[in-house]
Amino acid sequence: MSEVPKKQMAQVIEQKGGPCVYKEIDVPTPGPDEVLVNIKYSGVCHTDLHAMNGDWPLPVKMPLVGGHEGAGVVVARGELVDDIEIGDLAGIKWLNGSCLSCDFCMQSDESLCPKALLSGYTVDGTFQQYAIGKAAHVARIPKGTDLAAIAPVLCAGITVYKGIKEAGVRPGQTIAIVGAGGGLGSLALQYCKAMGIHAIGVDGGEEKEKLCMSMGATAFVDFTKSKNIVKDVQAKTNEGLGPHAVILLAVSEKPFQQAAEYVRPRGTVVCIGMPAGAYLKAPVFDTVVRMVRFQGSYVGNRQDTKEALDFFSRGLIKAPYKIVGLTELNDVYDKMKQGAIAGRYVVDTSK
Ligand code: 8ID
Ligand code: ZN
């Protein structure tokens, strides 16, 4: 561990509501089953803002180093770790660790593990130069990968890839992606394209429309202009029957209540976005006679991670991101609060 410094720079949330404070802290030491990753780039997910605001009914560690889309280089490992080497590229994602032996872990639903450790939420995350991850869970990143470009895949990519699988659609069918111009949304459009699925982007404003069409959306509906979202989304589908699935990524409640109305009969509404205090609401009669399915989808397991990263490595996933210094994290949150981010911001931990 000789080249690993004792001190590092980090963005620390010292109290609920923030802001982040850029300061020097100790470099952590990995436990027996952990690795220490020198984080080069970390994507900024809307979840990081939820964590800072403390607006979910799940207790958050405080003080906290946020971040869970961290890509970097393994610089130290615990004595039980023998399947990842110093110098290997690795990613620290939302699911930092899990027990690997409960019913859920045994069935590869690791995100449901009651002892799951969450990066940048229940354990310190990746808005620091050196972060810890359980070796079993860190994403293996192939040598030569562009670490800034892959960072958003570590949460946004894995999550939407899993969500598409949970939607149960086939190539040639149609998914409406709600919140398509955001971080998760732009990646969802790219995964749909790679998987041969038609994607209708739903978001607001011309910048996001342009982005969605360039990411491979087959159509776009602007929720800020539409007078009837239900009709407008259905009108973009084959025979006006509605999309086979809706993937909800928006951070507002309303679209969660509209989706059941425009999804195709026998279709699936996949909930991924988590607006604070929001509820799902749908008419029971319609849900029954249209045989609508509601599905929550929460990040992905280790195999989903491997598959989602493989799509990236094959050059199929190219979503836009802007690189800023770690020092500028509070500015990124300000833009995020205004819904003004098209795509993803990635912080460079050396700046
Ligand atoms: O595992 C999970 N379920 C998981 C994983 C990662 C992230 C869930 N999330 C959650 C985040 O916590 C957040 O609640 O997904 C949500 C979206 O994260 P994000 O993509 O990182 O957020 P963003 O970049 O701010 O994008 C949100 C988009 O929603 C649009 C906004 O314009 C923005 O582009 N949007 C909103 I707000 N209201 C909308 C509406 N009514 C809308 N789009 C369409 N219709
Ligand atoms: Zn995330």
mmCIF file of C-alpha atoms and ligand atoms in Angstrom:
data_model
loop_
_atom_site.group_PDB
_atom_site.id
_atom_site.type_symbol
_atom_site.label_atom_id
_atom_site.label_comp_id
_atom_site.label_asym_id
_atom_site.label_seq_id
_atom_site.Cartn_x
_atom_site.Cartn_y
_atom_site.Cartn_z
ATOM 1 C CA MET A 1 0.000 0.000 0.000
ATOM 2 C CA SER A 2 3.059 2.264 -0.160
ATOM 3 C CA GLU A 3 1.743 4.521 -2.939
ATOM 4 C CA VAL A 4 -1.601 5.127 -1.188
ATOM 5 C CA PRO A 5 -1.646 8.491 0.607
ATOM 6 C CA LYS A 6 -2.976 8.922 4.144
ATOM 7 C CA LYS A 7 -5.097 11.964 3.263
ATOM 8 C CA GLN A 8 -7.377 12.828 0.341
ATOM 9 C CA MET A 9 -9.940 15.376 -0.846
ATOM 10 C CA ALA A 10 -13.659 14.628 -0.613
ATOM 11 C CA GLN A 11 -17.090 16.241 -0.754
ATOM 12 C CA VAL A 12 -18.667 15.672 2.661
ATOM 13 C CA ILE A 13 -22.336 16.233 3.559
ATOM 14 C CA GLU A 14 -22.201 17.262 7.211
ATOM 15 C CA GLN A 15 -25.921 17.678 7.817
ATOM 16 C CA LYS A 16 -29.214 16.694 6.218
ATOM 17 C CA GLY A 17 -30.064 19.174 3.461
ATOM 18 C CA GLY A 18 -26.394 19.795 2.643
ATOM 19 C CA PRO A 19 -24.501 21.471 1.144
ATOM 20 C CA CYS A 20 -21.411 19.366 0.399
ATOM 21 C CA VAL A 21 -18.207 20.639 1.970
ATOM 22 C CA TYR A 22 -14.987 20.096 -0.025
ATOM 23 C CA LYS A 23 -12.354 19.113 2.523
ATOM 24 C CA GLU A 24 -9.426 16.880 3.375
ATOM 25 C CA ILE A 25 -10.267 13.586 5.086
ATOM 26 C CA ASP A 26 -8.473 10.315 5.879
ATOM 27 C CA VAL A 27 -8.058 7.672 3.195
ATOM 28 C CA PRO A 28 -10.014 4.628 4.470
ATOM 29 C CA THR A 29 -8.386 1.218 4.974
ATOM 30 C CA PRO A 30 -10.071 -1.776 3.311
ATOM 31 C CA GLY A 31 -11.319 -4.635 5.514
ATOM 32 C CA PRO A 32 -10.441 -8.296 4.749
ATOM 33 C CA ASP A 33 -13.092 -8.698 2.018
ATOM 34 C CA GLU A 34 -12.807 -5.191 0.588
ATOM 35 C CA VAL A 35 -10.846 -3.264 -2.015
ATOM 36 C CA LEU A 36 -9.717 0.352 -2.017
ATOM 37 C CA VAL A 37 -10.389 2.043 -5.352
ATOM 38 C CA ASN A 38 -8.659 5.250 -6.456
ATOM 39 C CA ILE A 39 -11.754 6.893 -7.936
ATOM 40 C CA LYS A 40 -10.948 8.852 -11.101
ATOM 41 C CA TYR A 41 -14.477 9.819 -12.182
ATOM 42 C CA SER A 42 -17.875 9.578 -10.561
ATOM 43 C CA GLY A 43 -21.253 10.223 -12.177
ATOM 44 C CA VAL A 44 -23.776 12.355 -10.312
ATOM 45 C CA CYS A 45 -27.114 10.540 -9.960
ATOM 46 C CA HIS A 46 -30.362 12.136 -8.802
ATOM 47 C CA THR A 47 -30.226 9.604 -5.939
ATOM 48 C CA ASP A 48 -27.228 11.536 -4.576
ATOM 49 C CA LEU A 49 -29.470 14.588 -4.300
ATOM 50 C CA HIS A 50 -32.194 12.541 -2.550
ATOM 51 C CA ALA A 51 -29.472 11.350 -0.113
ATOM 52 C CA MET A 52 -28.290 14.892 0.616
ATOM 53 C CA ASN A 53 -31.869 16.091 1.108
ATOM 54 C CA GLY A 54 -32.692 13.038 3.242
ATOM 55 C CA ASP A 55 -36.071 12.895 1.515
ATOM 56 C CA TRP A 56 -36.559 9.105 1.417
ATOM 57 C CA PRO A 57 -37.949 6.962 4.270
ATOM 58 C CA LEU A 58 -34.573 5.210 4.647
ATOM 59 C CA PRO A 59 -32.033 6.462 7.198
ATOM 60 C CA VAL A 60 -28.908 7.970 5.672
ATOM 61 C CA LYS A 61 -25.398 7.962 7.209
ATOM 62 C CA MET A 62 -24.264 11.380 8.407
ATOM 63 C CA PRO A 63 -21.714 12.859 7.869
ATOM 64 C CA LEU A 64 -21.702 11.296 4.422
ATOM 65 C CA VAL A 65 -19.545 11.131 1.338
ATOM 66 C CA GLY A 66 -22.103 10.645 -1.452
ATOM 67 C CA GLY A 67 -21.660 9.106 -4.903
ATOM 68 C CA HIS A 68 -22.210 5.642 -6.358
ATOM 69 C CA GLU A 69 -21.059 5.777 -9.978
ATOM 70 C CA GLY A 70 -17.330 5.696 -9.241
ATOM 71 C CA ALA A 71 -14.834 4.346 -11.758
ATOM 72 C CA GLY A 72 -11.165 3.956 -10.889
ATOM 73 C CA VAL A 73 -8.182 1.737 -10.172
ATOM 74 C CA VAL A 74 -7.775 -0.850 -7.390
ATOM 75 C CA VAL A 75 -4.902 0.315 -5.161
ATOM 76 C CA ALA A 76 -5.229 -1.967 -2.129
ATOM 77 C CA ARG A 77 -7.115 -5.106 -1.134
ATOM 78 C CA GLY A 78 -7.923 -7.052 2.019
ATOM 79 C CA GLU A 79 -6.265 -10.393 2.764
ATOM 80 C CA LEU A 80 -9.314 -12.454 1.703
ATOM 81 C CA VAL A 81 -9.494 -10.887 -1.759
ATOM 82 C CA ASP A 82 -7.823 -12.933 -4.471
ATOM 83 C CA ASP A 83 -9.940 -12.390 -7.592
ATOM 84 C CA ILE A 84 -9.128 -8.773 -8.378
ATOM 85 C CA GLU A 85 -5.617 -7.396 -8.678
ATOM 86 C CA ILE A 86 -3.939 -4.150 -7.700
ATOM 87 C CA GLY A 87 -3.988 -2.040 -10.874
ATOM 88 C CA ASP A 88 -7.247 -3.545 -12.193
ATOM 89 C CA LEU A 89 -10.014 -1.120 -13.178
ATOM 90 C CA ALA A 90 -13.098 -1.315 -10.989
ATOM 91 C CA GLY A 91 -16.394 0.432 -10.406
ATOM 92 C CA ILE A 92 -18.111 1.189 -7.120
ATOM 93 C CA LYS A 93 -21.857 1.117 -7.609
ATOM 94 C CA TRP A 94 -24.949 1.695 -5.410
ATOM 95 C CA LEU A 95 -24.893 -1.846 -4.031
ATOM 96 C CA ASN A 96 -21.586 -1.675 -2.182
ATOM 97 C CA GLY A 97 -22.020 -5.036 -0.508
ATOM 98 C CA SER A 98 -24.532 -7.666 0.555
ATOM 99 C CA CYS A 99 -24.400 -10.751 2.803
ATOM 100 C CA LEU A 100 -24.306 -13.203 -0.150
ATOM 101 C CA SER A 101 -26.073 -15.854 1.933
ATOM 102 C CA CYS A 102 -29.681 -14.740 2.591
ATOM 103 C CA ASP A 103 -32.578 -16.037 0.456
ATOM 104 C CA PHE A 104 -32.402 -12.938 -1.753
ATOM 105 C CA CYS A 105 -28.644 -13.034 -2.317
ATOM 106 C CA MET A 106 -28.852 -16.786 -2.985
ATOM 107 C CA GLN A 107 -31.365 -16.076 -5.752
ATOM 108 C CA SER A 108 -29.302 -13.213 -7.166
ATOM 109 C CA ASP A 109 -31.660 -10.534 -5.857
ATOM 110 C CA GLU A 110 -28.787 -8.955 -3.956
ATOM 111 C CA SER A 111 -30.382 -5.516 -3.940
ATOM 112 C CA LEU A 112 -33.110 -6.987 -1.686
ATOM 113 C CA CYS A 113 -30.582 -8.235 0.918
ATOM 114 C CA PRO A 114 -31.617 -6.955 4.374
ATOM 115 C CA LYS A 115 -27.921 -6.297 5.099
ATOM 116 C CA ALA A 116 -27.197 -4.492 1.821
ATOM 117 C CA LEU A 117 -24.633 -1.683 2.080
ATOM 118 C CA LEU A 118 -25.428 1.309 -0.124
ATOM 119 C CA SER A 119 -22.598 3.465 -1.495
ATOM 120 C CA GLY A 120 -23.046 7.153 -0.807
ATOM 121 C CA TYR A 121 -25.999 6.425 1.471
ATOM 122 C CA THR A 122 -25.333 3.924 4.300
ATOM 123 C CA VAL A 123 -21.565 3.808 3.645
ATOM 124 C CA ASP A 124 -19.296 6.498 2.197
ATOM 125 C CA GLY A 125 -19.365 6.629 -1.574
ATOM 126 C CA THR A 126 -17.368 7.877 -4.523
ATOM 127 C CA PHE A 127 -17.214 11.676 -4.235
ATOM 128 C CA GLN A 128 -13.737 11.183 -2.776
ATOM 129 C CA GLN A 129 -10.427 10.140 -4.269
ATOM 130 C CA TYR A 130 -10.245 6.758 -2.513
ATOM 131 C CA ALA A 131 -13.366 4.695 -1.797
ATOM 132 C CA ILE A 132 -14.009 1.233 -0.399
ATOM 133 C CA GLY A 133 -16.136 -1.498 -1.964
ATOM 134 C CA LYS A 134 -16.770 -5.145 -1.084
ATOM 135 C CA ALA A 135 -14.658 -7.137 -3.545
ATOM 136 C CA ALA A 136 -17.598 -9.410 -4.420
ATOM 137 C CA HIS A 137 -19.622 -6.429 -5.616
ATOM 138 C CA VAL A 138 -17.220 -4.025 -7.306
ATOM 139 C CA ALA A 139 -17.804 -3.935 -11.056
ATOM 140 C CA ARG A 140 -14.960 -5.419 -13.096
ATOM 141 C CA ILE A 141 -14.027 -2.905 -15.795
ATOM 142 C CA PRO A 142 -11.933 -4.069 -18.759
ATOM 143 C CA LYS A 143 -8.436 -2.593 -19.139
ATOM 144 C CA GLY A 144 -8.287 0.406 -21.470
ATOM 145 C CA THR A 145 -11.866 1.546 -20.732
ATOM 146 C CA ASP A 146 -12.600 5.295 -20.718
ATOM 147 C CA LEU A 147 -13.385 5.717 -17.004
ATOM 148 C CA ALA A 148 -15.334 8.979 -17.412
ATOM 149 C CA ALA A 149 -17.591 7.480 -20.062
ATOM 150 C CA ILE A 150 -18.301 4.289 -18.132
ATOM 151 C CA ALA A 151 -19.008 6.015 -14.788
ATOM 152 C CA PRO A 152 -22.727 6.702 -15.526
ATOM 153 C CA VAL A 153 -23.200 3.094 -16.587
ATOM 154 C CA LEU A 154 -22.381 1.986 -12.998
ATOM 155 C CA CYS A 155 -25.768 3.123 -11.705
ATOM 156 C CA ALA A 156 -27.832 4.660 -14.514
ATOM 157 C CA GLY A 157 -26.850 2.023 -17.073
ATOM 158 C CA ILE A 158 -27.237 -1.030 -14.848
ATOM 159 C CA THR A 159 -30.540 0.254 -13.468
ATOM 160 C CA VAL A 160 -32.221 0.937 -16.801
ATOM 161 C CA TYR A 161 -30.868 -2.259 -18.342
ATOM 162 C CA LYS A 162 -32.430 -4.187 -15.459
ATOM 163 C CA GLY A 163 -35.656 -2.186 -15.808
ATOM 164 C CA ILE A 164 -35.926 -3.061 -19.495
ATOM 165 C CA LYS A 165 -35.491 -6.741 -18.612
ATOM 166 C CA GLU A 166 -38.151 -6.451 -15.890
ATOM 167 C CA ALA A 167 -40.509 -4.855 -18.439
ATOM 168 C CA GLY A 168 -40.565 -8.169 -20.302
ATOM 169 C CA VAL A 169 -40.669 -6.620 -23.768
ATOM 170 C CA ARG A 170 -39.268 -8.210 -26.903
ATOM 171 C CA PRO A 171 -37.251 -6.652 -29.726
ATOM 172 C CA GLY A 172 -39.646 -4.839 -32.041
ATOM 173 C CA GLN A 173 -42.004 -3.831 -29.237
ATOM 174 C CA THR A 174 -42.312 -0.338 -27.761
ATOM 175 C CA ILE A 175 -41.405 1.201 -24.393
ATOM 176 C CA ALA A 176 -42.238 4.741 -23.282
ATOM 177 C CA ILE A 177 -39.322 6.157 -21.289
ATOM 178 C CA VAL A 178 -40.574 8.907 -18.964
ATOM 179 C CA GLY A 179 -37.767 11.237 -17.914
ATOM 180 C CA ALA A 180 -35.906 10.229 -21.071
ATOM 181 C CA GLY A 181 -33.713 13.341 -21.224
ATOM 182 C CA GLY A 182 -32.164 12.794 -17.793
ATOM 183 C CA GLY A 183 -29.229 10.650 -16.701
ATOM 184 C CA LEU A 184 -31.060 7.331 -16.511
ATOM 185 C CA GLY A 185 -33.297 8.245 -19.434
ATOM 186 C CA SER A 186 -30.568 8.925 -21.978
ATOM 187 C CA LEU A 187 -28.988 5.560 -21.158
ATOM 188 C CA ALA A 188 -32.387 3.811 -21.292
ATOM 189 C CA LEU A 189 -32.818 5.068 -24.867
ATOM 190 C CA GLN A 190 -29.395 3.695 -25.796
ATOM 191 C CA TYR A 191 -30.092 0.276 -24.260
ATOM 192 C CA CYS A 192 -33.483 0.118 -26.022
ATOM 193 C CA LYS A 193 -31.813 0.939 -29.314
ATOM 194 C CA ALA A 194 -29.138 -1.714 -28.760
ATOM 195 C CA MET A 195 -31.830 -4.270 -27.892
ATOM 196 C CA GLY A 196 -34.010 -3.491 -30.921
ATOM 197 C CA ILE A 197 -36.821 -1.953 -28.879
ATOM 198 C CA HIS A 198 -38.717 1.150 -30.066
ATOM 199 C CA ALA A 199 -38.505 3.880 -27.428
ATOM 200 C CA ILE A 200 -40.810 6.873 -27.066
ATOM 201 C CA GLY A 201 -39.021 9.563 -25.069
ATOM 202 C CA VAL A 202 -41.154 11.654 -22.708
ATOM 203 C CA ASP A 203 -39.531 14.737 -21.153
ATOM 204 C CA GLY A 204 -39.697 18.529 -21.358
ATOM 205 C CA GLY A 205 -38.044 21.179 -23.526
ATOM 206 C CA GLU A 206 -36.203 21.375 -26.819
ATOM 207 C CA GLU A 207 -32.760 20.492 -25.481
ATOM 208 C CA LYS A 208 -34.092 17.218 -24.083
ATOM 209 C CA GLU A 209 -36.071 16.495 -27.244
ATOM 210 C CA LYS A 210 -32.905 16.922 -29.321
ATOM 211 C CA LEU A 211 -30.951 14.700 -26.950
ATOM 212 C CA CYS A 212 -33.634 11.991 -26.952
ATOM 213 C CA MET A 213 -33.824 11.850 -30.731
ATOM 214 C CA SER A 214 -30.018 11.668 -30.969
ATOM 215 C CA MET A 215 -30.013 8.785 -28.439
ATOM 216 C CA GLY A 216 -32.276 6.764 -30.729
ATOM 217 C CA ALA A 217 -35.808 7.587 -29.551
ATOM 218 C CA THR A 218 -38.331 6.754 -32.271
ATOM 219 C CA ALA A 219 -40.617 9.581 -31.088
ATOM 220 C CA PHE A 220 -40.775 12.299 -28.424
ATOM 221 C CA VAL A 221 -43.611 13.705 -26.344
ATOM 222 C CA ASP A 222 -43.024 16.992 -24.518
ATOM 223 C CA PHE A 223 -44.850 16.860 -21.189
ATOM 224 C CA THR A 224 -44.574 20.641 -20.791
ATOM 225 C CA LYS A 225 -46.459 21.223 -24.056
ATOM 226 C CA SER A 226 -48.805 18.248 -24.306
ATOM 227 C CA LYS A 227 -52.443 18.922 -23.442
ATOM 228 C CA ASN A 228 -53.162 15.194 -23.215
ATOM 229 C CA ILE A 229 -50.188 12.963 -22.400
ATOM 230 C CA VAL A 230 -52.247 9.782 -22.590
ATOM 231 C CA LYS A 231 -53.475 10.454 -26.138
ATOM 232 C CA ASP A 232 -50.136 11.856 -27.286
ATOM 233 C CA VAL A 233 -48.132 8.816 -26.131
ATOM 234 C CA GLN A 234 -50.659 6.364 -27.539
ATOM 235 C CA ALA A 235 -50.674 8.240 -30.860
ATOM 236 C CA LYS A 236 -46.954 7.453 -31.261
ATOM 237 C CA THR A 237 -47.575 3.700 -31.067
ATOM 238 C CA ASN A 238 -48.679 1.094 -33.541
ATOM 239 C CA GLU A 239 -52.463 1.455 -34.122
ATOM 240 C CA GLY A 240 -52.639 3.808 -31.127
ATOM 241 C CA LEU A 241 -52.763 0.867 -28.712
ATOM 242 C CA GLY A 242 -50.119 2.292 -26.360
ATOM 243 C CA PRO A 243 -46.602 1.111 -25.494
ATOM 244 C CA HIS A 244 -45.982 -2.461 -24.314
ATOM 245 C CA ALA A 245 -44.280 -1.011 -21.245
ATOM 246 C CA VAL A 246 -43.629 2.304 -19.557
ATOM 247 C CA ILE A 247 -40.403 2.931 -17.648
ATOM 248 C CA LEU A 248 -40.858 5.739 -15.125
ATOM 249 C CA LEU A 249 -37.658 7.635 -14.360
ATOM 250 C CA ALA A 250 -39.129 11.061 -13.612
ATOM 251 C CA VAL A 251 -38.703 12.713 -10.234
ATOM 252 C CA SER A 252 -42.311 13.885 -9.990
ATOM 253 C CA GLU A 253 -45.479 12.032 -9.001
ATOM 254 C CA LYS A 254 -47.857 12.900 -11.823
ATOM 255 C CA PRO A 255 -46.406 10.652 -14.545
ATOM 256 C CA PHE A 256 -46.627 7.688 -12.143
ATOM 257 C CA GLN A 257 -50.386 8.163 -12.160
ATOM 258 C CA GLN A 258 -50.710 8.697 -15.923
ATOM 259 C CA ALA A 259 -48.743 5.646 -17.075
ATOM 260 C CA ALA A 260 -51.421 3.049 -16.286
ATOM 261 C CA GLU A 261 -53.804 4.952 -18.547
ATOM 262 C CA TYR A 262 -51.652 4.844 -21.660
ATOM 263 C CA VAL A 263 -49.814 1.533 -21.318
ATOM 264 C CA ARG A 264 -51.138 -1.114 -23.725
ATOM 265 C CA PRO A 265 -53.520 -3.735 -22.301
ATOM 266 C CA ARG A 266 -51.381 -6.527 -20.752
ATOM 267 C CA GLY A 267 -48.578 -3.971 -20.559
ATOM 268 C CA THR A 268 -46.163 -3.355 -17.698
ATOM 269 C CA VAL A 269 -45.533 -0.128 -15.785
ATOM 270 C CA VAL A 270 -41.974 -0.229 -14.408
ATOM 271 C CA CYS A 271 -41.267 2.197 -11.556
ATOM 272 C CA ILE A 272 -37.617 3.240 -11.142
ATOM 273 C CA GLY A 273 -37.672 6.962 -10.315
ATOM 274 C CA MET A 274 -38.396 7.682 -6.660
ATOM 275 C CA PRO A 275 -39.950 11.144 -6.204
ATOM 276 C CA ALA A 276 -40.120 11.898 -2.484
ATOM 277 C CA GLY A 277 -43.445 11.062 -0.832
ATOM 278 C CA ALA A 278 -45.051 9.921 -4.097
ATOM 279 C CA TYR A 279 -47.756 7.276 -4.500
ATOM 280 C CA LEU A 280 -48.867 5.088 -7.358
ATOM 281 C CA LYS A 281 -52.538 5.510 -8.179
ATOM 282 C CA ALA A 282 -54.580 3.731 -10.847
ATOM 283 C CA PRO A 283 -58.261 2.933 -11.315
ATOM 284 C CA VAL A 284 -58.875 -0.647 -10.157
ATOM 285 C CA PHE A 285 -61.468 -1.270 -12.891
ATOM 286 C CA ASP A 286 -59.107 -0.324 -15.724
ATOM 287 C CA THR A 287 -56.203 -2.190 -14.163
ATOM 288 C CA VAL A 288 -58.317 -5.362 -14.062
ATOM 289 C CA VAL A 289 -60.004 -5.243 -17.446
ATOM 290 C CA ARG A 290 -56.820 -4.054 -19.195
ATOM 291 C CA MET A 291 -54.652 -6.565 -17.261
ATOM 292 C CA VAL A 292 -52.011 -3.963 -16.381
ATOM 293 C CA ARG A 293 -48.933 -5.054 -14.396
ATOM 294 C CA PHE A 294 -47.023 -2.766 -11.998
ATOM 295 C CA GLN A 295 -43.384 -3.562 -11.325
ATOM 296 C CA GLY A 296 -40.781 -1.900 -9.124
ATOM 297 C CA SER A 297 -37.174 -2.219 -10.313
ATOM 298 C CA TYR A 298 -34.196 -1.518 -8.082
ATOM 299 C CA VAL A 299 -30.650 -1.297 -9.516
ATOM 300 C CA GLY A 300 -29.303 -4.696 -10.697
ATOM 301 C CA ASN A 301 -27.382 -7.722 -9.487
ATOM 302 C CA ARG A 302 -23.792 -8.687 -10.288
ATOM 303 C CA GLN A 303 -24.783 -10.485 -13.486
ATOM 304 C CA ASP A 304 -26.874 -7.474 -14.641
ATOM 305 C CA THR A 305 -23.791 -5.363 -13.943
ATOM 306 C CA LYS A 306 -21.601 -7.590 -16.088
ATOM 307 C CA GLU A 307 -24.129 -7.591 -18.931
ATOM 308 C CA ALA A 308 -24.795 -3.829 -18.788
ATOM 309 C CA LEU A 309 -21.041 -3.127 -18.872
ATOM 310 C CA ASP A 310 -20.606 -5.545 -21.757
ATOM 311 C CA PHE A 311 -23.074 -3.522 -23.880
ATOM 312 C CA PHE A 312 -20.883 -0.484 -23.145
ATOM 313 C CA SER A 313 -17.655 -2.331 -23.978
ATOM 314 C CA ARG A 314 -19.095 -3.388 -27.331
ATOM 315 C CA GLY A 315 -19.550 0.299 -28.190
ATOM 316 C CA LEU A 316 -23.360 0.129 -28.132
ATOM 317 C CA ILE A 317 -23.917 2.653 -25.334
ATOM 318 C CA LYS A 318 -22.830 6.249 -25.952
ATOM 319 C CA ALA A 319 -24.697 8.760 -23.835
ATOM 320 C CA PRO A 320 -23.571 12.357 -23.372
ATOM 321 C CA TYR A 321 -21.883 13.489 -20.170
ATOM 322 C CA LYS A 322 -20.171 16.667 -19.020
ATOM 323 C CA ILE A 323 -17.017 16.499 -16.904
ATOM 324 C CA VAL A 324 -16.569 19.013 -14.073
ATOM 325 C CA GLY A 325 -14.262 19.088 -11.053
ATOM 326 C CA LEU A 326 -15.262 17.415 -7.784
ATOM 327 C CA THR A 327 -15.128 20.932 -6.307
ATOM 328 C CA GLU A 328 -18.173 21.868 -8.454
ATOM 329 C CA LEU A 329 -20.543 19.224 -7.057
ATOM 330 C CA ASN A 330 -22.883 21.729 -5.350
ATOM 331 C CA ASP A 331 -23.376 23.531 -8.696
ATOM 332 C CA VAL A 332 -24.350 20.227 -10.304
ATOM 333 C CA TYR A 333 -26.988 19.691 -7.581
ATOM 334 C CA ASP A 334 -28.353 23.204 -8.206
ATOM 335 C CA LYS A 335 -28.827 22.408 -11.896
ATOM 336 C CA MET A 336 -30.347 19.027 -11.034
ATOM 337 C CA LYS A 337 -32.903 20.640 -8.708
ATOM 338 C CA GLN A 338 -34.041 22.820 -11.631
ATOM 339 C CA GLY A 339 -34.350 19.798 -13.940
ATOM 340 C CA ALA A 340 -31.797 21.543 -16.143
ATOM 341 C CA ILE A 341 -29.453 18.613 -16.811
ATOM 342 C CA ALA A 342 -29.683 16.866 -20.166
ATOM 343 C CA GLY A 343 -27.779 13.593 -19.783
ATOM 344 C CA ARG A 344 -25.271 13.171 -16.947
ATOM 345 C CA TYR A 345 -22.607 15.155 -15.093
ATOM 346 C CA VAL A 346 -19.422 13.317 -14.159
ATOM 347 C CA VAL A 347 -16.979 14.699 -11.589
ATOM 348 C CA ASP A 348 -13.206 14.401 -11.988
ATOM 349 C CA THR A 349 -11.885 13.708 -8.469
ATOM 350 C CA SER A 350 -8.474 15.264 -9.241
ATOM 351 C CA LYS A 351 -9.976 18.747 -9.761
HETATM 352 O O1 8ID B 1 -32.729 1.472 -8.737
HETATM 353 C C1 8ID B 1 -33.450 2.433 -8.911
HETATM 354 N N1 8ID B 1 -34.769 2.314 -8.892
HETATM 355 C C2 8ID B 1 -32.829 3.770 -9.194
HETATM 356 C C3 8ID B 1 -31.477 3.871 -9.536
HETATM 357 C C4 8ID B 1 -30.958 5.125 -9.841
HETATM 358 C C5 8ID B 1 -31.757 6.238 -9.783
HETATM 359 C C6 8ID B 1 -33.596 4.917 -9.121
HETATM 360 N N2 8ID B 1 -33.065 6.102 -9.407
HETATM 361 C C7 8ID B 1 -33.954 7.265 -9.342
HETATM 362 C C8 8ID B 1 -33.342 8.556 -8.821
HETATM 363 O O2 8ID B 1 -33.237 8.535 -7.418
HETATM 364 C C9 8ID B 1 -34.350 9.554 -9.336
HETATM 365 O O3 8ID B 1 -35.505 9.568 -8.488
HETATM 366 O O4 8ID B 1 -34.363 7.590 -10.648
HETATM 367 C C10 8ID B 1 -34.737 8.961 -10.700
HETATM 368 C C11 8ID B 1 -34.098 9.621 -11.900
HETATM 369 O O5 8ID B 1 -32.706 9.732 -11.733
HETATM 370 P P1 8ID B 1 -31.793 10.545 -12.784
HETATM 371 O O6 8ID B 1 -32.010 10.035 -14.148
HETATM 372 O O7 8ID B 1 -30.430 10.591 -12.209
HETATM 373 O O8 8ID B 1 -32.477 12.014 -12.662
HETATM 374 P P2 8ID B 1 -32.410 13.258 -13.686
HETATM 375 O O9 8ID B 1 -31.176 13.206 -14.504
HETATM 376 O O10 8ID B 1 -32.689 14.456 -12.855
HETATM 377 O O11 8ID B 1 -33.631 12.987 -14.692
HETATM 378 C C12 8ID B 1 -34.979 13.123 -14.348
HETATM 379 C C13 8ID B 1 -35.743 13.522 -15.605
HETATM 380 O O12 8ID B 1 -37.149 13.492 -15.350
HETATM 381 C C14 8ID B 1 -37.746 14.519 -16.107
HETATM 382 C C15 8ID B 1 -36.763 15.686 -15.936
HETATM 383 O O13 8ID B 1 -36.959 16.681 -16.925
HETATM 384 C C16 8ID B 1 -35.427 14.966 -16.061
HETATM 385 O O14 8ID B 1 -34.938 14.956 -17.395
HETATM 386 N N3 8ID B 1 -39.130 14.739 -15.673
HETATM 387 C C17 8ID B 1 -39.646 15.285 -14.542
HETATM 388 I I1 8ID B 1 -38.623 15.903 -12.995
HETATM 389 N N4 8ID B 1 -40.989 15.326 -14.546
HETATM 390 C C18 8ID B 1 -41.347 14.742 -15.701
HETATM 391 C C19 8ID B 1 -42.621 14.449 -16.289
HETATM 392 N N5 8ID B 1 -43.774 14.789 -15.701
HETATM 393 C C20 8ID B 1 -40.186 14.352 -16.416
HETATM 394 N N6 8ID B 1 -40.250 13.713 -17.594
HETATM 395 C C21 8ID B 1 -41.484 13.469 -18.095
HETATM 396 N N7 8ID B 1 -42.638 13.810 -17.471
HETATM 397 ZN ZN ZN B 2 -27.903 6.188 -8.986
#
